[in-house]
Short mmCIF file of C-alpha atoms in Angstrom, two decimals:
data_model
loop_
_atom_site.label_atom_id
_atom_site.label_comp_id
_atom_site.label_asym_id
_atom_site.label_seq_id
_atom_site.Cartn_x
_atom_site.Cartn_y
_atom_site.Cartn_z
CA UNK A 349 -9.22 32.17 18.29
CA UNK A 350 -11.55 32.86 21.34
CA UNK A 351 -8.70 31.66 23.58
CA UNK A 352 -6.67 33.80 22.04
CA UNK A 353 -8.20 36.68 22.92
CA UNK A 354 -8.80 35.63 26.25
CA UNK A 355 -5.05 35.41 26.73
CA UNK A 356 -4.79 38.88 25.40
CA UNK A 357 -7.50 39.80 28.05
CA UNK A 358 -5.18 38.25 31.24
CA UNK A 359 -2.13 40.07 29.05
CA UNK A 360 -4.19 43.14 30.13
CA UNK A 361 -4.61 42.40 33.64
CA UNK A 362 -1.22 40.58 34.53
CA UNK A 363 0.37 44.38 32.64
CA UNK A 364 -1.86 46.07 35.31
CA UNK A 365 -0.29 43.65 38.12
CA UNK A 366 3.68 44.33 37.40
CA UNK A 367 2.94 48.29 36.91
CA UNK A 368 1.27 48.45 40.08
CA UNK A 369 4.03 46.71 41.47
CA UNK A 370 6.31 49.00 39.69
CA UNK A 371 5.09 52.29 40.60
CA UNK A 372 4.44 51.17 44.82
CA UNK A 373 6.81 48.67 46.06
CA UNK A 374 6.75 49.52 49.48
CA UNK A 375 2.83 48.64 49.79
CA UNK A 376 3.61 45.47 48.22
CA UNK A 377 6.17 43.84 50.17
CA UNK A 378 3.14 45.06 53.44
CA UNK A 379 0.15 43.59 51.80
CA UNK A 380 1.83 40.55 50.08
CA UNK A 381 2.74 38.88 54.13
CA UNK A 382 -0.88 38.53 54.49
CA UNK A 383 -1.16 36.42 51.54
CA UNK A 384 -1.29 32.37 52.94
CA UNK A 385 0.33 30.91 50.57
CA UNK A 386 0.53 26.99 51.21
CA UNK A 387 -3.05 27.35 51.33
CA UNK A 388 -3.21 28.67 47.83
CA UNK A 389 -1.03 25.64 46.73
CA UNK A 390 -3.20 23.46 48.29
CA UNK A 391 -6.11 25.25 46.19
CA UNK A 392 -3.88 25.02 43.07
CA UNK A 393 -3.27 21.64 43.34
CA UNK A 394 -6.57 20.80 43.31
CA UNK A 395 -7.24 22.79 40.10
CA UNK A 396 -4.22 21.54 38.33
CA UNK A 397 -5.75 17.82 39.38
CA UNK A 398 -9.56 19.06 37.38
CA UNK A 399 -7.36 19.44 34.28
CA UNK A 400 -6.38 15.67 34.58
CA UNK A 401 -9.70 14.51 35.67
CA UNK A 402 -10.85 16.91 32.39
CA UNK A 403 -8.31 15.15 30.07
CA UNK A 404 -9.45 11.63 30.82
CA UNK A 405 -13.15 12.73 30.83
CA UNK A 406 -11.55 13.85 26.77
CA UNK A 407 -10.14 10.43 26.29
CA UNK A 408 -13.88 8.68 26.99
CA UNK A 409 -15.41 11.01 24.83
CA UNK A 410 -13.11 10.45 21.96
CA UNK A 411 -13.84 6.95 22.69
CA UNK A 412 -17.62 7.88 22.18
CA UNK A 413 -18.30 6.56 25.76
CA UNK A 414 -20.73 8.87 27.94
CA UNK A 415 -21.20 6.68 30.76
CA UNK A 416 -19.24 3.89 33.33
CA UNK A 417 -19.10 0.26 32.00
CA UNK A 418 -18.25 -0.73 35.11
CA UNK A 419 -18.35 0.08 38.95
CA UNK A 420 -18.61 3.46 40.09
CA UNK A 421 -14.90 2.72 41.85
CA UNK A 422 -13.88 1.07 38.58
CA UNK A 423 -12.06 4.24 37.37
CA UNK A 424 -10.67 2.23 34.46
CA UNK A 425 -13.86 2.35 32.90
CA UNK A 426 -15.24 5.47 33.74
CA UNK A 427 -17.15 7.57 30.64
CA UNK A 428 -17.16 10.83 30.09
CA UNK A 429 -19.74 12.13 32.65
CA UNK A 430 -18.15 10.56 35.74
CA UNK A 431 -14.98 12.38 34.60
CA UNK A 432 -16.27 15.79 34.19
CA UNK A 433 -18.21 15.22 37.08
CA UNK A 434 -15.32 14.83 39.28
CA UNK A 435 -13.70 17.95 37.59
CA UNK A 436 -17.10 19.82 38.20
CA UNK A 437 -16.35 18.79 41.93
CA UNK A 438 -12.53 19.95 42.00
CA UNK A 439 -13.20 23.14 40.19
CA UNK A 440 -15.95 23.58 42.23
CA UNK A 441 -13.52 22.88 45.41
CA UNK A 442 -11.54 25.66 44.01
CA UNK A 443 -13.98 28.21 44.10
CA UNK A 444 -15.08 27.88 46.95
CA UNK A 445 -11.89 28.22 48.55
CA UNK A 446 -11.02 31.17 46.93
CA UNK A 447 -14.24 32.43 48.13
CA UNK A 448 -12.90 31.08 51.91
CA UNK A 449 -9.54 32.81 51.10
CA UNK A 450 -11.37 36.03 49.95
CA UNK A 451 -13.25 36.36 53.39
CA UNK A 452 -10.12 36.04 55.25
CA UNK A 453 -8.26 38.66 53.20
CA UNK A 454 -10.99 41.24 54.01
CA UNK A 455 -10.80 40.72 57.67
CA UNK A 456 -6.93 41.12 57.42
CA UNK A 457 -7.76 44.78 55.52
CA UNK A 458 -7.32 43.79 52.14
CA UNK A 459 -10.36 44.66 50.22
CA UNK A 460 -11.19 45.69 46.43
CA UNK A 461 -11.28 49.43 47.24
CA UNK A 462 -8.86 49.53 50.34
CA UNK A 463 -5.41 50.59 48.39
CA UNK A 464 -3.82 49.65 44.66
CA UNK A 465 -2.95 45.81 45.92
CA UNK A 466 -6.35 44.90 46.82
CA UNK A 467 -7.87 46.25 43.31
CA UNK A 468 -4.95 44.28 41.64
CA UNK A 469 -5.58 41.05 43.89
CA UNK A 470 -8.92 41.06 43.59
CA UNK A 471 -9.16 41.85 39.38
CA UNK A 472 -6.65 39.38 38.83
CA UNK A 473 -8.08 36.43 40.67
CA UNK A 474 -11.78 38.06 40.41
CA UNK A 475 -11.72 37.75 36.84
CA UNK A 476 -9.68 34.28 36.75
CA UNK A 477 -12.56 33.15 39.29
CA UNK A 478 -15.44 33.96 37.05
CA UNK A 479 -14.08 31.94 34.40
CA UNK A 480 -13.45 28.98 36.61
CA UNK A 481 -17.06 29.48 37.35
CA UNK A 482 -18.25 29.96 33.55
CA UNK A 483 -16.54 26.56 33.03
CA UNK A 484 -17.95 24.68 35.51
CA UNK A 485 -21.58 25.92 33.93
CA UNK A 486 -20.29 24.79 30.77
CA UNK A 487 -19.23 21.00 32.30
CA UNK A 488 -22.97 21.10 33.48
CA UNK A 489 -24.44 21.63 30.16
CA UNK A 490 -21.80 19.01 28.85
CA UNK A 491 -22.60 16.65 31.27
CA UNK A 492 -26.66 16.96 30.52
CA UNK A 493 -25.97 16.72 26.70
CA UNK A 494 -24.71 13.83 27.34
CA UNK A 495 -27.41 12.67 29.20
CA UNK A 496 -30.11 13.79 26.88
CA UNK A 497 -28.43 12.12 23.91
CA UNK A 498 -29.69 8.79 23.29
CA UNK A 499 -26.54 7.74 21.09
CA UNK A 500 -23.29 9.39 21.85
CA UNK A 501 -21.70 10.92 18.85
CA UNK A 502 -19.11 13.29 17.42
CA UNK A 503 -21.49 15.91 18.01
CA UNK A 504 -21.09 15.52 21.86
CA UNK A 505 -17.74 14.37 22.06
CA UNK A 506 -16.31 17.71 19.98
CA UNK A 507 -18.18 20.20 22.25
CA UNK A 508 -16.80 18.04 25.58
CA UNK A 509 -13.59 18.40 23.57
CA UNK A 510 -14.12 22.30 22.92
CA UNK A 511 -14.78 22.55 26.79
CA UNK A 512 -11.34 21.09 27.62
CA UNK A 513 -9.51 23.12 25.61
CA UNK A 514 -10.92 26.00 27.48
CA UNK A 515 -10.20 24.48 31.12
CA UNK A 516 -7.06 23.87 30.48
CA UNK A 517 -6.42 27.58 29.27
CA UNK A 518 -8.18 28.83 32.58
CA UNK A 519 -5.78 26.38 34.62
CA UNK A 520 -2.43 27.96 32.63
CA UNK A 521 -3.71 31.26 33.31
CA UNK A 522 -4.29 30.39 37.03
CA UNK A 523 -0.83 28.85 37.84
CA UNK A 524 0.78 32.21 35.35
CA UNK A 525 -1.56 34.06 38.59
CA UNK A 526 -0.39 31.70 40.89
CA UNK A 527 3.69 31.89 40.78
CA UNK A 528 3.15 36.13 40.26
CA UNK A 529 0.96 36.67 43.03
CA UNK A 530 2.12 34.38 45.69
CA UNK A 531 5.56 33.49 44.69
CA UNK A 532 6.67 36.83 42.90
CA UNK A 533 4.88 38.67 45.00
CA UNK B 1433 -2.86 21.80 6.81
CA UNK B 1434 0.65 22.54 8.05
CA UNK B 1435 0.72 25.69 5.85
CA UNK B 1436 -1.76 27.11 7.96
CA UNK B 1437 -0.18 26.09 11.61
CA UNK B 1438 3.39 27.73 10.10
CA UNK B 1439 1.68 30.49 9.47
CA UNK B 1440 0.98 31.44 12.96
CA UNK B 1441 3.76 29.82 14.46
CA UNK B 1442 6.45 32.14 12.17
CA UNK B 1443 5.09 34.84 13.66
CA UNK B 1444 5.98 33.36 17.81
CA UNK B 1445 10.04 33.82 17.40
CA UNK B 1446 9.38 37.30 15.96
CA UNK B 1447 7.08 38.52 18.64
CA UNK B 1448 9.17 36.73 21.11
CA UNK B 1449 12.13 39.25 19.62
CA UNK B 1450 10.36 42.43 19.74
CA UNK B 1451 9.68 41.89 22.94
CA UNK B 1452 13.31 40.99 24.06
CA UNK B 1453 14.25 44.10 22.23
CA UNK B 1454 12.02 46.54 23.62
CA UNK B 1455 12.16 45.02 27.08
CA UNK B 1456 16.44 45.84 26.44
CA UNK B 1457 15.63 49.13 25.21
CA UNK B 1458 13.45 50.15 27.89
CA UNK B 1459 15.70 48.80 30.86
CA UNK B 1460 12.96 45.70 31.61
CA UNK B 1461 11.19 49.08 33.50
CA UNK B 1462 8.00 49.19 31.61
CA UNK B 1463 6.54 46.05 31.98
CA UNK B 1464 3.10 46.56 29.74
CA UNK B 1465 4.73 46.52 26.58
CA UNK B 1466 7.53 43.30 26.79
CA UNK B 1467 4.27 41.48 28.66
CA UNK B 1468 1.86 42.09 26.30
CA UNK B 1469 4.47 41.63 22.92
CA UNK B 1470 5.71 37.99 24.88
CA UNK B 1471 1.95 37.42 25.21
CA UNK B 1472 1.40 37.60 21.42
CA UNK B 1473 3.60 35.28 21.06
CA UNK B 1474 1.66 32.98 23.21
CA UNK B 1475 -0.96 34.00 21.36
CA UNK B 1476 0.58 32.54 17.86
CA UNK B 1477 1.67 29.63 19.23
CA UNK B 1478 -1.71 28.82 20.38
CA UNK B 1479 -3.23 28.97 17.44
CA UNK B 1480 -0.06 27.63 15.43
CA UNK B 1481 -0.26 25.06 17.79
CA UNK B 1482 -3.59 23.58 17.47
CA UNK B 1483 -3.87 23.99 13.73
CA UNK B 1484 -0.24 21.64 14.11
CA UNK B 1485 -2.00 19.01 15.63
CA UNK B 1486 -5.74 19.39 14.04
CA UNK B 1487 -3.24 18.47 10.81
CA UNK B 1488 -1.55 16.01 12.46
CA UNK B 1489 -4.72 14.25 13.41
CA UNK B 1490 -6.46 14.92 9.71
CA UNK B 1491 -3.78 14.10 7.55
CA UNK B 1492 -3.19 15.79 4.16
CA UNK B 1493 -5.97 17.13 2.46
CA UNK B 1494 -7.44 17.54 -0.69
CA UNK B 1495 -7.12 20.95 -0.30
CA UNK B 1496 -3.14 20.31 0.18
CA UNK B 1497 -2.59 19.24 -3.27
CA UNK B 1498 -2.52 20.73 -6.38
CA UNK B 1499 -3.81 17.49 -8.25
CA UNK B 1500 -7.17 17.48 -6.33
CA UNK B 1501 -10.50 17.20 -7.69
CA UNK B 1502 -13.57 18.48 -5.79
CA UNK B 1503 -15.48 15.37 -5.45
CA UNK B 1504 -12.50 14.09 -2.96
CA UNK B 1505 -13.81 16.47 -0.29
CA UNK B 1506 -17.19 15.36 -0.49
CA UNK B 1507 -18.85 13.39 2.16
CA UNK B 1508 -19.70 14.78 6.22
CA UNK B 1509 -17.88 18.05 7.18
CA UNK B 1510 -19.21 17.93 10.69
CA UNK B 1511 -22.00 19.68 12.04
CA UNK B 1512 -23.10 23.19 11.41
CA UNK B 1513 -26.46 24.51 12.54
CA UNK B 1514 -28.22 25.69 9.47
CA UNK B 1515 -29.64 28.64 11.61
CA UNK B 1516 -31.15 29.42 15.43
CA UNK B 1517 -32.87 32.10 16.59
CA UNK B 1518 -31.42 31.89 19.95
CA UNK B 1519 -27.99 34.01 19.54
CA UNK B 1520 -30.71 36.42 18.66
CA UNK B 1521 -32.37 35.57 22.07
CA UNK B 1522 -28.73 35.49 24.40
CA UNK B 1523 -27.90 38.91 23.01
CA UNK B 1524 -31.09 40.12 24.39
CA UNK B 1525 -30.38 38.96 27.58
CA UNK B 1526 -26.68 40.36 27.65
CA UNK B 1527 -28.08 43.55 25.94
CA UNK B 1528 -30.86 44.15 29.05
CA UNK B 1529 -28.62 43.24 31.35
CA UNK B 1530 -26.42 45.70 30.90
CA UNK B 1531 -29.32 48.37 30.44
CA UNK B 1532 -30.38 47.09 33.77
CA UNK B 1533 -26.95 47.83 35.11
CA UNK B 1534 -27.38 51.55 33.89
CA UNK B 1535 -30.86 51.92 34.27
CA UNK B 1536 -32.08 49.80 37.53
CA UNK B 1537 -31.07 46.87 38.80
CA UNK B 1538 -34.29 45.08 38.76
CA UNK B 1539 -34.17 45.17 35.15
CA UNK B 1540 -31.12 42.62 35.34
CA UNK B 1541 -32.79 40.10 37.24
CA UNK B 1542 -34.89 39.36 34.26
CA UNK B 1543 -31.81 39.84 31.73
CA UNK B 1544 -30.74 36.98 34.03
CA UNK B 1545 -33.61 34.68 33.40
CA UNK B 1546 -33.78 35.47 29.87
CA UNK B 1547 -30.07 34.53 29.93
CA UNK B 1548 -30.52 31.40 31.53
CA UNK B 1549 -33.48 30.31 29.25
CA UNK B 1550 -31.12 31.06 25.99
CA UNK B 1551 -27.91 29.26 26.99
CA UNK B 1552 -29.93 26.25 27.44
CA UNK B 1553 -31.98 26.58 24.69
CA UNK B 1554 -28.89 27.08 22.64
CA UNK B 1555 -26.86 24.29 23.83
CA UNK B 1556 -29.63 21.79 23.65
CA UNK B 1557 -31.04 22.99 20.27
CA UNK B 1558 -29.87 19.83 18.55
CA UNK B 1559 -30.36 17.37 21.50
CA UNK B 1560 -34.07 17.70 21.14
CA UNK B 1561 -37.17 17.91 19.60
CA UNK B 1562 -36.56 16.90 16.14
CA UNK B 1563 -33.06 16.61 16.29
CA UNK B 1564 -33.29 14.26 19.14
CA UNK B 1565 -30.69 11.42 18.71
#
């Protein structure tokens, strides 16, 4: 239900995007060249990757196993925390570069308050980013449930589950962002 | 349980139609409305979708037939926290934090500790103490 209300929430802001677009086309087709876009796909790539990473961190918890039976480069029997913890690192990866991509966009003009593109840029991904980053909290607090538990139960496992569900929504929502903004334009 | 997943997932191919007939009748020129109608539809098939496989997973319930008696649902539902005080204690720290954004900022950096003290003390409410397991 939550999710669902979060999609209505992007509804809001990708509605914002297109009439934008709509109503100044000209300042568009200007700011959108300064966008580098095979540097966002490289960025997107490594989000869509976290949701894999996420989804076999999912399949170890629904086998109730928290930890690594075996070597730390035996991925076949990873548990749950090494998973998440390599999707904390991607997502992580992500935000960062968005933060990288950010500071380049202001020194090429394009700021939150310099014309109509920039607010819509900025909202758009702004807001997307914030959830990335609320996620990556939440994978932390996972990940230490985990560790605190002595026996790994149902009661983990369904909130690691929970938590999945929700990075996979935030990953839709960011390649919906993705083909708008930098292949739409 | 598939009552419940058709339920929301009727209601897709009907938004999914609105929208297709407003975005027509409007010339595909006002993009909030088609957007936001083809986003409902998401929306249904979100929640259609998940009940789909939650019943897929469960199987039929006792609730799903007419012939059941109560004692057939008995046993573990999962786990539900009986109550907490500290929802009580995260709305607090959202409430003072956005006082603090109104009032003074310095007020937020302690709507931020308080925050930070309630997540965790919410998420780890049954990992410890007595609930330790």
């Amino acid at each position: 239900m939550w999710l669902s209300s979060e999609l209505m929430f992007f509804a809001g802001l990708f509605a914002m995007y297109f009439t934008l677009r709509a109503t100044s086309g000209e300042m568009w087709a200007i700011e959108t060249e300064k966008l580098n876009v095979p540097f966002a796909l490289a960025n997107t790539i490594v989000l869509v990757s976290s949701s894999f990473t996420c989804q076999y961190g999912v399949f170890a918890a629904e086998r109730l196993q928290a930890r690594r039976t075996g070597g730390l480069l035996n991925v076949a029997r990873w548990g749950m925390v090494e998973w998440f913890l390599l999707t904390f690192f991607l997502g992580a990866i992500f935000v960062s570069v968005q933060a990288y991509e950010y500071a380049m966009l202001v020194s090429e003009g394009v700021s939150l308050s310099s014309n109509a593109y920039g607010s819509a840029f900025y909202i758009t991904t702004g807001f997307h980013g914030l959830h990335v980053t609320g996620g990556l909290i939440a994978f932390l607090l996972i990940i230490g449930r985990a560790y605190v538990a002595k026996k790994f139960g149902h009661f983990e496992a369904t909130s690691a589950i929970v938590t999945s569900y929700y990075w996979h929504f935030v990953d839709v929502v960011w390649i919906a962002l993705f083909i708008i903004i930098y292949f739409l334009k | 349980m598939k009552i419940e997943a058709w339920l929301f997932i009727a209601l897709a191919p009907f938004f999914a139609l609105v929208a297709t007939v407003y975005g027509f009748m409007g010339d595909w020129h006002e993009p909030v409305g088609y957007l936001a109608l083809y986003l409902t539809a998401g929306l249904s098939i979100m929640i259609g979708g998940y009940l789909w496989f939650t019943a897929r997973r469960v199987g039929p319930r006792p609730e799903d037939r007419v012939d059941a008696e109560i004692h057939e649902g008995a046993g573990e539902q999962g786990m539900f926290s009986p109550w907490s005080w500290w929802p009580l204690v995260l709305g607090l720290g959202a409430a003072s934090g956005f006082m603090g954004l109104a009032v003074g900022w310095w007020i937020v950096y302690i709507s931020i500790g308080l925050t930070t003290v309630a997540i965790i003390g919410w998420v780890y409410e049954y990992s410890r103490g007595d609930h330790a397991h």
